[in-house]
Amino acid sequence: MKAELIASIIAAHCSGDEMSFKTAVEALAADEDKKGNSRVSSMILDAYKGKNITLMKKPDVGQPAGGSFAAQSAGGGGSFAPRDKDSLLELYDIVHSDISLSDVVLPENQRKLLLQILEERQNDTKLAKHNLPPANRLLLCGPPGCGKTMTAHAIAHELNLPMAYVRIDGLVSSYLGQTSVNLRKIFSSVDNQNIVLFLDEFDAIAKKRDDGHEMGELKRVVTALLQNFDNMPSNVFLIAATNHEHLLDPAIFRRFNYTINIGYPDTDQRSELIRRWFKDYTVETEVDIQKLADLTADRSVAQIKELVISAAKRYITTDRPVTMEDMIELLIQQMTNNSNGAGVVDAAANLKTKGVSVRTLAKAIGMPHNTLSYQINKLTKCKEVDE
């Protein structure tokens, strides 16, 4: 009997069937209680509920019997993330974010909208009295590295809720129909929890159903996704993020309460970010922050942060203040992926149009001033001819 129950528990856990898992655990506890092992029965139930329990440990050589250790169920809450049937990969990770909304630099109108959404969630009882549901579906769009994931983490933190971060590698299956099954597992797993459900790389499962290059499987996945959206309870706050909103099925958009398009940071945002990160990494600088903000106009938040991190490493390893020339050199490295040749000249020409002198650029890339000036002029004339 016990072997069968243990096999049922393992099978339910691997398949992500929470109800079957709970039933099998309770049956195992009842079996132990029936045999008179009430202490073991209580331990099994306490472990499932996430309570600290004390287990007897076989003594090691040289240690007295009766040693103990604390054991706690996965996630601290007595529940497990469902898994893909074939790969056995968990379909989501539980994340507890420490990123606050003040850590995210956004345009004022977007910040106000996020605060409005948070107020709705915090006043859900008042809204319910008027039959008004709080917003619980947010779509974040925009190019890579501009803060979509960070914004999702900040919302979870401000709501003081755990985040179920869906793993696309486990969700999308090569087996017919399994992706739709995985979606249902995810939504069923969280439907009785106060939780933020985060679907990153959302376009992987929500593409247009009229795409002639896609097979019927994708259409079924999108249909399943829409059905799960429609049946999702208000206690789940769903956030989806995509770099390719133009690929999404039109029916997807109306399922969201709000959509925010997070683009490249503007000049004020770049200045604030650069100043903040120099301070966070305690970098001593001789840098014109506003000038650097102007030079990074076409950089994402992630790229600007990497630029500051590179500067911080240079400061630590050289033990001298970071200069504007250092930042220009590091910026050119980033713009060209540390290549040389024509790519470097293109980057130098771009920065020259933003007010950087040829002499400064030549020093940054280690090229004679006259040579660089000639190369930039040649490149400019070629572009003028092409136009």
Tab-separated table of C-alpha atoms in Angstrom:
chain	number	residue	atom	x	y	z
A	1	MET	CA	0.000	0.000	0.000
A	2	LYS	CA	2.733	2.476	1.026
A	3	ALA	CA	4.778	1.821	-2.126
A	4	GLU	CA	1.745	2.541	-4.295
A	5	LEU	CA	1.038	5.791	-2.429
A	6	ILE	CA	4.660	6.930	-2.756
A	7	ALA	CA	4.567	6.163	-6.485
A	8	SER	CA	1.355	8.207	-6.770
A	9	ILE	CA	2.972	11.150	-4.967
A	10	ILE	CA	5.996	11.093	-7.273
A	11	ALA	CA	3.838	10.821	-10.403
A	12	ALA	CA	1.574	13.690	-9.290
A	13	HIS	CA	4.559	15.912	-8.479
A	14	CYS	CA	6.245	15.283	-11.834
A	15	SER	CA	3.048	15.904	-13.775
A	16	GLY	CA	2.264	19.085	-11.840
A	17	ASP	CA	-1.161	17.775	-10.737
A	18	GLU	CA	-1.479	19.582	-7.412
A	19	MET	CA	-4.847	18.079	-6.440
A	20	SER	CA	-3.644	14.499	-7.047
A	21	PHE	CA	-0.435	15.294	-5.144
A	22	LYS	CA	-2.416	16.616	-2.155
A	23	THR	CA	-4.760	13.622	-2.217
A	24	ALA	CA	-1.856	11.137	-2.324
A	25	VAL	CA	-0.028	12.899	0.544
A	26	GLU	CA	-3.156	12.888	2.693
A	27	ALA	CA	-3.731	9.214	1.891
A	28	LEU	CA	-0.153	8.369	2.930
A	29	ALA	CA	-0.618	10.307	6.182
A	30	ALA	CA	-3.908	8.487	6.842
A	31	ASP	CA	-2.242	5.123	6.180
A	32	GLU	CA	0.486	5.874	8.736
A	33	ASP	CA	-2.100	7.066	11.272
A	34	LYS	CA	-4.100	3.868	10.746
A	35	LYS	CA	-0.970	1.872	11.583
A	36	GLY	CA	-0.587	3.825	14.831
A	37	ASN	CA	2.229	6.056	13.541
A	38	SER	CA	0.478	9.287	14.461
A	39	ARG	CA	3.752	11.212	14.791
A	40	VAL	CA	4.835	10.213	11.271
A	41	SER	CA	1.364	11.082	9.976
A	42	SER	CA	1.609	14.572	11.494
A	43	MET	CA	5.105	15.042	10.083
A	44	ILE	CA	3.905	14.206	6.562
A	45	LEU	CA	1.027	16.705	6.768
A	46	ASP	CA	3.242	19.400	8.326
A	47	ALA	CA	5.847	18.934	5.583
A	48	TYR	CA	3.179	19.351	2.921
A	49	LYS	CA	1.953	22.547	4.605
A	50	GLY	CA	5.490	23.950	4.641
A	51	LYS	CA	6.036	23.782	8.397
A	52	ASN	CA	9.453	23.113	9.880
A	53	ILE	CA	9.714	19.496	10.988
A	54	THR	CA	12.370	17.513	12.820
A	55	LEU	CA	13.424	14.198	11.272
A	56	MET	CA	15.489	11.491	12.917
A	57	LYS	CA	18.896	11.194	11.299
A	58	LYS	CA	21.068	8.107	11.262
A	59	PRO	CA	24.059	8.996	13.449
A	60	ASP	CA	27.405	9.416	11.763
A	61	VAL	CA	30.483	7.733	13.167
A	62	GLY	CA	31.592	9.576	16.272
A	63	GLN	CA	28.278	11.378	16.723
A	64	PRO	CA	25.549	10.557	19.252
A	65	ALA	CA	22.218	9.181	18.112
A	66	GLY	CA	19.291	11.548	18.006
A	67	GLY	CA	20.853	14.213	15.792
A	68	SER	CA	18.292	16.232	13.842
A	69	PHE	CA	17.937	18.661	10.971
A	70	ALA	CA	15.220	21.044	9.796
A	71	ALA	CA	13.374	20.233	6.590
A	72	GLN	CA	10.952	22.504	4.778
A	73	SER	CA	8.881	21.874	1.691
A	74	ALA	CA	9.884	23.459	-1.610
A	75	GLY	CA	8.978	27.103	-1.939
A	76	GLY	CA	8.085	27.367	1.748
A	77	GLY	CA	4.393	27.134	0.954
A	78	GLY	CA	3.679	23.451	0.504
A	79	SER	CA	3.112	23.624	-3.257
A	80	PHE	CA	5.262	22.702	-6.213
A	81	ALA	CA	5.576	24.180	-9.680
A	82	PRO	CA	4.012	21.923	-12.325
A	83	ARG	CA	6.333	20.248	-14.818
A	84	ASP	CA	6.364	19.460	-18.508
A	85	LYS	CA	5.416	15.778	-18.864
A	86	ASP	CA	8.278	14.837	-21.194
A	87	SER	CA	11.219	17.058	-20.243
A	88	LEU	CA	10.230	17.166	-16.533
A	89	LEU	CA	11.293	20.831	-16.522
A	90	GLU	CA	9.417	23.000	-14.030
A	91	LEU	CA	7.035	25.361	-15.819
A	92	TYR	CA	7.786	28.333	-13.596
A	93	ASP	CA	10.161	29.540	-10.897
A	94	ILE	CA	8.909	31.268	-7.752
A	95	VAL	CA	10.721	34.587	-7.344
A	96	HIS	CA	10.566	37.005	-4.405
A	97	SER	CA	11.629	40.365	-5.783
A	98	ASP	CA	13.519	43.041	-3.865
A	99	ILE	CA	13.285	45.581	-6.717
A	100	SER	CA	11.051	48.530	-5.833
A	101	LEU	CA	9.288	50.901	-8.186
A	102	SER	CA	11.746	53.638	-7.167
A	103	ASP	CA	14.522	51.524	-8.728
A	104	VAL	CA	12.835	51.703	-12.138
A	105	VAL	CA	13.325	54.834	-14.246
A	106	LEU	CA	10.258	55.429	-16.429
A	107	PRO	CA	8.513	58.409	-18.050
A	108	GLU	CA	6.167	60.160	-15.628
A	109	ASN	CA	2.972	59.107	-17.423
A	110	GLN	CA	3.981	55.426	-17.261
A	111	ARG	CA	4.910	55.722	-13.586
A	112	LYS	CA	1.510	57.288	-12.847
A	113	LEU	CA	-0.254	54.427	-14.621
A	114	LEU	CA	1.659	51.836	-12.596
A	115	LEU	CA	0.772	53.669	-9.379
A	116	GLN	CA	-2.867	53.689	-10.487
A	117	ILE	CA	-2.756	49.926	-11.075
A	118	LEU	CA	-1.192	49.371	-7.641
A	119	GLU	CA	-3.891	51.533	-6.012
A	120	GLU	CA	-6.588	49.462	-7.701
A	121	ARG	CA	-5.066	46.265	-6.323
A	122	GLN	CA	-4.719	47.761	-2.845
A	123	ASN	CA	-8.351	48.946	-2.879
A	124	ASP	CA	-9.898	45.827	-4.390
A	125	THR	CA	-12.413	45.529	-1.526
A	126	LYS	CA	-13.788	49.016	-2.190
A	127	LEU	CA	-13.999	48.285	-5.907
A	128	ALA	CA	-15.792	44.989	-5.274
A	129	LYS	CA	-18.608	46.820	-3.480
A	130	HIS	CA	-19.324	48.532	-6.801
A	131	ASN	CA	-18.838	45.346	-8.850
A	132	LEU	CA	-15.597	46.723	-10.276
A	133	PRO	CA	-12.652	44.333	-10.615
A	134	PRO	CA	-9.111	45.675	-10.087
A	135	ALA	CA	-6.727	45.553	-13.040
A	136	ASN	CA	-4.944	42.212	-13.164
A	137	ARG	CA	-3.544	41.985	-16.714
A	138	LEU	CA	-0.673	44.146	-17.939
A	139	LEU	CA	1.185	43.892	-21.250
A	140	LEU	CA	4.714	45.349	-21.409
A	141	CYS	CA	6.136	46.001	-24.888
A	142	GLY	CA	9.366	47.477	-26.195
A	143	PRO	CA	12.884	46.717	-27.411
A	144	PRO	CA	15.254	44.440	-25.456
A	145	GLY	CA	17.030	45.802	-22.411
A	146	CYS	CA	14.656	48.690	-21.685
A	147	GLY	CA	13.308	47.494	-18.326
A	148	LYS	CA	10.259	45.296	-18.984
A	149	THR	CA	11.411	42.456	-16.728
A	150	MET	CA	12.603	44.874	-14.062
A	151	THR	CA	9.212	46.615	-14.107
A	152	ALA	CA	7.449	43.273	-13.635
A	153	HIS	CA	9.681	42.507	-10.638
A	154	ALA	CA	8.962	45.951	-9.179
A	155	ILE	CA	5.197	45.431	-9.437
A	156	ALA	CA	5.474	42.091	-7.618
A	157	HIS	CA	7.557	43.751	-4.912
A	158	GLU	CA	5.149	46.673	-4.462
A	159	LEU	CA	2.203	44.260	-4.222
A	160	ASN	CA	4.212	42.173	-1.726
A	161	LEU	CA	3.456	39.060	-3.773
A	162	PRO	CA	5.615	36.199	-5.019
A	163	MET	CA	6.144	35.965	-8.768
A	164	ALA	CA	5.672	32.815	-10.817
A	165	TYR	CA	8.233	33.415	-13.576
A	166	VAL	CA	7.167	31.131	-16.435
A	167	ARG	CA	10.007	29.209	-18.077
A	168	ILE	CA	9.492	29.279	-21.838
A	169	ASP	CA	11.959	26.396	-22.287
A	170	GLY	CA	9.707	24.150	-20.225
A	171	LEU	CA	6.396	25.548	-21.438
A	172	VAL	CA	6.879	25.146	-25.197
A	173	SER	CA	6.895	21.457	-26.117
A	174	SER	CA	7.705	19.742	-29.396
A	175	TYR	CA	4.939	17.226	-28.733
A	176	LEU	CA	1.548	17.843	-30.297
A	177	GLY	CA	-0.858	19.442	-27.856
A	178	GLN	CA	1.553	19.443	-24.898
A	179	THR	CA	2.139	23.229	-24.888
A	180	SER	CA	-1.594	23.828	-24.429
A	181	VAL	CA	-1.614	21.251	-21.617
A	182	ASN	CA	1.326	23.032	-19.971
A	183	LEU	CA	-0.530	26.345	-20.149
A	184	ARG	CA	-3.514	24.795	-18.426
A	185	LYS	CA	-1.221	23.352	-15.736
A	186	ILE	CA	0.262	26.785	-15.045
A	187	PHE	CA	-3.055	28.598	-14.756
A	188	SER	CA	-4.610	25.798	-12.682
A	189	SER	CA	-1.607	25.792	-10.368
A	190	VAL	CA	-1.900	29.487	-9.484
A	191	ASP	CA	-5.658	30.074	-9.656
A	192	ASN	CA	-6.118	29.835	-5.866
A	193	GLN	CA	-3.064	31.948	-4.972
A	194	ASN	CA	-2.401	35.651	-4.587
A	195	ILE	CA	0.488	35.781	-7.007
A	196	VAL	CA	2.039	37.610	-9.965
A	197	LEU	CA	2.214	35.393	-13.043
A	198	PHE	CA	4.920	36.622	-15.434
A	199	LEU	CA	5.014	35.458	-19.059
A	200	ASP	CA	8.275	36.691	-20.578
A	201	GLU	CA	9.019	36.309	-24.319
A	202	PHE	CA	5.238	36.354	-24.685
A	203	ASP	CA	5.268	36.338	-28.501
A	204	ALA	CA	6.541	32.733	-28.389
A	205	ILE	CA	3.029	31.570	-27.425
A	206	ALA	CA	0.786	34.422	-28.627
A	207	LYS	CA	1.618	34.902	-32.322
A	208	LYS	CA	-0.991	35.813	-34.925
A	209	ARG	CA	-3.123	32.846	-35.887
A	210	ASP	CA	-3.250	33.958	-39.530
A	211	ASP	CA	0.519	33.547	-39.975
A	212	GLY	CA	0.813	31.257	-43.010
A	213	HIS	CA	4.237	30.029	-41.883
A	214	GLU	CA	2.915	28.610	-38.624
A	215	MET	CA	1.353	25.186	-38.182
A	216	GLY	CA	-2.039	24.516	-36.644
A	217	GLU	CA	-0.407	23.747	-33.300
A	218	LEU	CA	0.300	27.443	-32.682
A	219	LYS	CA	-3.318	28.327	-33.381
A	220	ARG	CA	-4.405	25.832	-30.746
A	221	VAL	CA	-1.902	27.285	-28.279
A	222	VAL	CA	-3.209	30.833	-28.799
A	223	THR	CA	-6.800	29.642	-28.433
A	224	ALA	CA	-5.877	27.827	-25.205
A	225	LEU	CA	-4.099	30.940	-23.972
A	226	LEU	CA	-7.158	33.124	-24.605
A	227	GLN	CA	-9.410	30.651	-22.801
A	228	ASN	CA	-7.108	30.584	-19.781
A	229	PHE	CA	-7.016	34.384	-19.762
A	230	ASP	CA	-10.811	34.546	-19.766
A	231	ASN	CA	-11.096	32.090	-16.856
A	232	MET	CA	-8.305	33.606	-14.753
A	233	PRO	CA	-9.456	34.812	-11.301
A	234	SER	CA	-8.755	38.363	-10.118
A	235	ASN	CA	-6.391	37.191	-7.351
A	236	VAL	CA	-3.793	36.381	-10.043
A	237	PHE	CA	-1.997	39.415	-11.491
A	238	LEU	CA	-0.742	38.508	-14.959
A	239	ILE	CA	2.114	40.418	-16.624
A	240	ALA	CA	3.280	39.572	-20.136
A	241	ALA	CA	6.348	41.043	-21.840
A	242	THR	CA	7.392	41.022	-25.491
A	243	ASN	CA	9.988	42.616	-27.747
A	244	HIS	CA	7.768	41.985	-30.774
A	245	GLU	CA	4.258	43.257	-30.091
A	246	HIS	CA	3.640	43.420	-33.860
A	247	LEU	CA	3.687	39.604	-33.912
A	248	LEU	CA	0.905	39.204	-31.346
A	249	ASP	CA	-2.544	37.946	-32.291
A	250	PRO	CA	-5.037	40.867	-32.378
A	251	ALA	CA	-7.353	39.088	-29.933
A	252	ILE	CA	-4.577	39.142	-27.315
A	253	PHE	CA	-4.548	42.903	-26.846
A	254	ARG	CA	-8.138	43.268	-25.656
A	255	ARG	CA	-7.484	40.663	-22.928
A	256	PHE	CA	-5.209	43.145	-21.143
A	257	ASN	CA	-6.427	45.983	-18.946
A	258	TYR	CA	-3.409	48.115	-19.808
A	259	THR	CA	-0.507	48.106	-22.256
A	260	ILE	CA	2.727	50.010	-21.638
A	261	ASN	CA	5.345	50.450	-24.335
A	262	ILE	CA	8.714	50.878	-22.637
A	263	GLY	CA	11.184	52.409	-25.086
A	264	TYR	CA	14.719	53.727	-24.919
A	265	PRO	CA	15.275	56.136	-22.007
A	266	ASP	CA	15.113	59.858	-22.772
A	267	THR	CA	17.860	62.351	-21.899
A	268	ASP	CA	16.660	63.007	-18.355
A	269	GLN	CA	16.267	59.288	-17.677
A	270	ARG	CA	19.744	58.545	-19.013
A	271	SER	CA	21.249	61.268	-16.831
A	272	GLU	CA	19.481	59.905	-13.768
A	273	LEU	CA	20.521	56.326	-14.498
A	274	ILE	CA	24.176	57.182	-15.135
A	275	ARG	CA	24.371	59.338	-12.019
A	276	ARG	CA	22.648	56.652	-9.905
A	277	TRP	CA	24.850	53.801	-11.108
A	278	PHE	CA	28.096	55.747	-10.714
A	279	LYS	CA	26.999	56.327	-7.122
A	280	ASP	CA	25.918	52.712	-6.572
A	281	TYR	CA	29.291	51.402	-7.761
A	282	THR	CA	31.158	54.187	-5.898
A	283	VAL	CA	33.013	55.277	-9.022
A	284	GLU	CA	35.148	58.418	-8.775
A	285	THR	CA	34.700	60.254	-12.073
A	286	GLU	CA	35.661	63.340	-14.013
A	287	VAL	CA	32.755	62.867	-16.399
A	288	ASP	CA	30.267	65.360	-17.803
A	289	ILE	CA	27.072	63.418	-17.007
A	290	GLN	CA	24.874	65.459	-19.334
A	291	LYS	CA	27.328	65.087	-22.210
A	292	LEU	CA	27.508	61.320	-21.636
A	293	ALA	CA	23.706	61.187	-21.587
A	294	ASP	CA	23.658	62.894	-24.996
A	295	LEU	CA	26.195	60.432	-26.403
A	296	THR	CA	24.134	57.402	-25.284
A	297	ALA	CA	20.905	58.488	-26.973
A	298	ASP	CA	20.557	55.233	-28.926
A	299	ARG	CA	21.451	52.931	-26.030
A	300	SER	CA	19.054	50.781	-24.001
A	301	VAL	CA	18.916	50.788	-20.201
A	302	ALA	CA	20.826	47.494	-20.117
A	303	GLN	CA	23.524	48.829	-22.463
A	304	ILE	CA	23.983	51.998	-20.412
A	305	LYS	CA	24.300	49.956	-17.224
A	306	GLU	CA	26.928	47.721	-18.840
A	307	LEU	CA	28.794	50.869	-19.886
A	308	VAL	CA	28.842	52.131	-16.291
A	309	ILE	CA	29.875	48.691	-14.999
A	310	SER	CA	32.813	48.670	-17.435
A	311	ALA	CA	33.797	52.117	-16.160
A	312	ALA	CA	33.552	50.912	-12.546
A	313	LYS	CA	35.869	47.988	-13.311
A	314	ARG	CA	38.346	50.329	-14.966
A	315	TYR	CA	38.277	52.638	-11.911
A	316	ILE	CA	38.884	49.726	-9.531
A	317	THR	CA	41.687	48.148	-11.581
A	318	THR	CA	43.528	51.400	-12.410
A	319	ASP	CA	42.826	53.245	-9.160
A	320	ARG	CA	42.270	56.537	-10.980
A	321	PRO	CA	39.160	58.592	-11.672
A	322	VAL	CA	37.226	57.675	-14.813
A	323	THR	CA	37.440	60.430	-17.419
A	324	MET	CA	35.263	61.424	-20.338
A	325	GLU	CA	37.897	59.949	-22.658
A	326	ASP	CA	37.554	56.619	-20.830
A	327	MET	CA	33.787	56.668	-21.337
A	328	ILE	CA	34.125	57.444	-25.053
A	329	GLU	CA	36.596	54.591	-25.473
A	330	LEU	CA	34.278	52.187	-23.643
A	331	LEU	CA	31.279	53.436	-25.616
A	332	ILE	CA	33.048	52.816	-28.939
A	333	GLN	CA	33.942	49.307	-27.756
A	334	GLN	CA	30.293	48.691	-26.989
A	335	MET	CA	29.032	50.186	-30.256
A	336	THR	CA	31.407	48.031	-32.320
A	337	ASN	CA	31.359	44.863	-30.193
A	338	ASN	CA	35.117	45.379	-29.759
A	339	SER	CA	35.750	45.040	-33.490
A	340	ASN	CA	38.028	47.225	-35.587
A	341	GLY	CA	38.203	48.513	-39.148
A	342	ALA	CA	35.170	50.156	-40.751
A	343	GLY	CA	32.968	49.571	-37.692
A	344	VAL	CA	35.204	51.754	-35.546
A	345	VAL	CA	35.194	54.560	-38.118
A	346	ASP	CA	31.386	54.398	-38.304
A	347	ALA	CA	31.144	54.676	-34.514
A	348	ALA	CA	33.622	57.569	-34.469
A	349	ALA	CA	31.692	59.369	-37.211
A	350	ASN	CA	28.473	58.895	-35.226
A	351	LEU	CA	30.001	60.377	-32.079
A	352	LYS	CA	31.528	63.232	-34.066
A	353	THR	CA	28.009	64.299	-35.108
A	354	LYS	CA	27.173	64.433	-31.381
A	355	GLY	CA	29.976	66.884	-30.671
A	356	VAL	CA	32.993	64.721	-29.820
A	357	SER	CA	36.201	66.086	-31.335
A	358	VAL	CA	38.193	64.000	-33.825
A	359	ARG	CA	41.258	64.398	-31.611
A	360	THR	CA	39.413	62.863	-28.634
A	361	LEU	CA	38.051	60.065	-30.800
A	362	ALA	CA	41.497	59.326	-32.279
A	363	LYS	CA	42.973	59.034	-28.803
A	364	ALA	CA	40.131	56.753	-27.663
A	365	ILE	CA	40.577	54.264	-30.505
A	366	GLY	CA	44.345	54.535	-30.818
A	367	MET	CA	44.456	55.930	-34.339
A	368	PRO	CA	46.455	58.898	-35.611
A	369	HIS	CA	44.344	62.055	-35.689
A	370	ASN	CA	44.960	62.760	-39.386
A	371	THR	CA	44.171	59.180	-40.384
A	372	LEU	CA	40.871	59.150	-38.505
A	373	SER	CA	39.901	62.563	-39.888
A	374	TYR	CA	40.570	61.312	-43.429
A	375	GLN	CA	38.573	58.102	-42.844
A	376	ILE	CA	35.587	59.985	-41.401
A	377	ASN	CA	35.567	62.493	-44.285
A	378	LYS	CA	35.787	59.641	-46.796
A	379	LEU	CA	32.920	57.806	-45.102
A	380	THR	CA	30.794	60.948	-44.998
A	381	LYS	CA	31.330	61.637	-48.711
A	382	CYS	CA	30.399	58.052	-49.607
A	383	LYS	CA	27.160	58.384	-47.688
A	384	GLU	CA	26.357	61.675	-49.382
A	385	VAL	CA	26.861	60.047	-52.799
A	386	ASP	CA	24.601	57.134	-51.863
A	387	GLU	CA	21.871	59.550	-50.799
